[in-house]
Coordinates of C-alpha atoms in Angstrom, one line a residue:
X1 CA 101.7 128.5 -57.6
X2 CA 99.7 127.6 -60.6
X3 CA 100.1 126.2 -63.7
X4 CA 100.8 129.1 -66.2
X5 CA 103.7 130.4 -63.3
X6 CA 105.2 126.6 -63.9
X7 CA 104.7 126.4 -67.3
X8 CA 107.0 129.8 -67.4
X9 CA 109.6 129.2 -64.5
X10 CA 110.5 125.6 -66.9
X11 CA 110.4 127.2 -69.7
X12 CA 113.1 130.0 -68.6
X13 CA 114.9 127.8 -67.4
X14 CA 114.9 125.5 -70.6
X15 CA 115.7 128.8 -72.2
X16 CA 118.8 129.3 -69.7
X17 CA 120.1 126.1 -69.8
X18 CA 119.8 125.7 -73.8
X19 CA 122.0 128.7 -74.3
X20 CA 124.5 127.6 -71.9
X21 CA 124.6 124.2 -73.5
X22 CA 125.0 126.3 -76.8
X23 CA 128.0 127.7 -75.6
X24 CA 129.4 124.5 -73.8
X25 CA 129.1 122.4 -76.7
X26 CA 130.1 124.3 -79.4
X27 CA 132.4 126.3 -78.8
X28 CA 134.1 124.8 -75.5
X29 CA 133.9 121.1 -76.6
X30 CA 133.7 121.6 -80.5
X31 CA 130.2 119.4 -80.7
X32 CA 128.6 121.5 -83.8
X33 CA 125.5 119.5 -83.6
X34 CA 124.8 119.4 -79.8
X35 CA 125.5 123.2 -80.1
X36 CA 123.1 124.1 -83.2
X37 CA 120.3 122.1 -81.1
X38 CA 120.7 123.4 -77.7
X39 CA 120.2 126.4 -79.2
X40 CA 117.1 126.0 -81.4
X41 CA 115.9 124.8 -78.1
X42 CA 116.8 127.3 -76.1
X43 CA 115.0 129.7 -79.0
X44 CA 111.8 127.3 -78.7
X45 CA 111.5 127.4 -74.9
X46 CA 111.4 131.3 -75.6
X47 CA 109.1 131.2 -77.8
X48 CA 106.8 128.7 -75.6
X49 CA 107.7 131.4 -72.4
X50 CA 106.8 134.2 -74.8
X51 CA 103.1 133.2 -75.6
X52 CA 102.8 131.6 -72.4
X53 CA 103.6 134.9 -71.0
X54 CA 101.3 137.3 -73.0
X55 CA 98.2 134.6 -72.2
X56 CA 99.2 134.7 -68.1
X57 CA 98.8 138.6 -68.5
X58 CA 96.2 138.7 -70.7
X59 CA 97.8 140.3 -73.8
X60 CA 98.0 137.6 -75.9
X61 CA 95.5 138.8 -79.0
X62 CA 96.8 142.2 -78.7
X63 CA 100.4 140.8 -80.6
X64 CA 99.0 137.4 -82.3
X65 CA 96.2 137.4 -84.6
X66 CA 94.6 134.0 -85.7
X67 CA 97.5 133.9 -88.7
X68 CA 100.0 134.5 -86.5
X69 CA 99.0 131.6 -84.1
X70 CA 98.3 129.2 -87.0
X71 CA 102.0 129.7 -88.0
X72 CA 103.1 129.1 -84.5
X73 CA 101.2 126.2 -84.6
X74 CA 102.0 124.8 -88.0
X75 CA 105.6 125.6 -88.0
X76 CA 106.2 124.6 -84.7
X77 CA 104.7 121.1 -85.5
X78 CA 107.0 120.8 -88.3
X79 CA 110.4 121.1 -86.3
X80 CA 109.0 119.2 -83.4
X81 CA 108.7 116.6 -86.4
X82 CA 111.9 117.1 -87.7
X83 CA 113.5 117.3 -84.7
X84 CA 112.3 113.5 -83.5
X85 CA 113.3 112.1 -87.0
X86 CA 116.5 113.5 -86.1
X87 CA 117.1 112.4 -82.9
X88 CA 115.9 109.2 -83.5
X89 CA 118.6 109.4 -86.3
X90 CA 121.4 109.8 -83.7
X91 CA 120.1 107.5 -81.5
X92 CA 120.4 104.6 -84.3
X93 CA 123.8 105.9 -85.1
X94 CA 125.0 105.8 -81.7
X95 CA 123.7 102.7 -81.6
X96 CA 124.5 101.2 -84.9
X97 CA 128.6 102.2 -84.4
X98 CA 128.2 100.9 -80.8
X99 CA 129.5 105.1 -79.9
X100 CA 130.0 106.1 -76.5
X101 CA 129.6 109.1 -75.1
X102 CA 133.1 110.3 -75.4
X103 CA 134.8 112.2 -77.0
X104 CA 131.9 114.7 -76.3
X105 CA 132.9 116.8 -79.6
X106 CA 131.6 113.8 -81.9
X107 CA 129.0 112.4 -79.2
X108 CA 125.6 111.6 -81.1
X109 CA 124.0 110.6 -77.8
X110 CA 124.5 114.1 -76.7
X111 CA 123.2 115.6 -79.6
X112 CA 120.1 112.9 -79.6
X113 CA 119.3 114.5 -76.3
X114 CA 119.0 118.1 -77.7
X115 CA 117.4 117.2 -80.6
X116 CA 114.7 115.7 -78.2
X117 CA 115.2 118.7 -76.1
X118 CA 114.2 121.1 -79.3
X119 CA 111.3 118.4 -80.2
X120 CA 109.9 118.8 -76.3
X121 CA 109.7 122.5 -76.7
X122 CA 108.3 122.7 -80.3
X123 CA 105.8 120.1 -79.3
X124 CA 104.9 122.6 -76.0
X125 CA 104.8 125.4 -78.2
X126 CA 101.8 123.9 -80.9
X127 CA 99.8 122.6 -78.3
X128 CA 100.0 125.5 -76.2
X129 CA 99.4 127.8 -79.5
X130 CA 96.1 125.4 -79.8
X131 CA 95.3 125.2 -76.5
X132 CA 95.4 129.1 -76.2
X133 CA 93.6 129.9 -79.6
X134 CA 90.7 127.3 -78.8
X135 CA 89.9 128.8 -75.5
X136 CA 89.7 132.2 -77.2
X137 CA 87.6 130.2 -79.7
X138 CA 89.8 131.8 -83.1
X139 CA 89.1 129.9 -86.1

């Protein structure tokens, strides 16, 4: 088993698991902002699983051009940005109130892990993106 076959069995299952957490958390236990970033992970680890994909089989410059990757690349860096600010938001305001975990429906911890969940994947995604276009040496 290589890398690339890792790199996609995670990132399916990061895909998996942040739609089920999606559904879990907001419409089971009501937590709105656990939900919304369970799921822009879940849409990240696709994307990451997508261009991870199309490189493993060799097709990767047959649907991304150079401007294509580049907005992977830059856009990606921007959530994975936004995305620690905002955990790192939750995790002061759990820690500020002194919040525990429950009730799960207005649990910041929870949604500090998602948000770091969403930052792991975005950061995945621009450094494969650069990784990928390097070693086909786009500019």
């Amino acid at each position: 088993m290589n890398k690339t076959t890792v790199k996609l069995a995670l990132s399916g299952l990061g895909a998996f698991l942040g739609l089920f957490a999606f559904v879990v958390f907001f419409f089971i236990y009501g937590n709105n902002r656990a939900g919304v970033w369970a799921l822009f992970s879940a849409i990240f680890a696709l994307a990451f699983y997508h261009i991870t994909w199309l490189y493993k089989t060799g097709n990767l410059l047959q649907w991304h051009d150079v401007e294509s990757l580049d907005m992977i690349i830059h856009f990606s860096f921007f959530v994975a940005i936004l995305s620690t600010a905002v955990m790192t938001w939750y995790i002061f305001e759990a820690v500020y109130f002194k919040e525990g975990i429950y009730p799960i429906s207005d649990s910041s911890q929870i949604s500090a892990v998602w948000s770091f969940m969403c930052a792991k994947w975005t950061f995945a995604l621009h450094f494969a993106g650069k990784g990928y276009k390097t070693e086909y040496n786009l500019r």
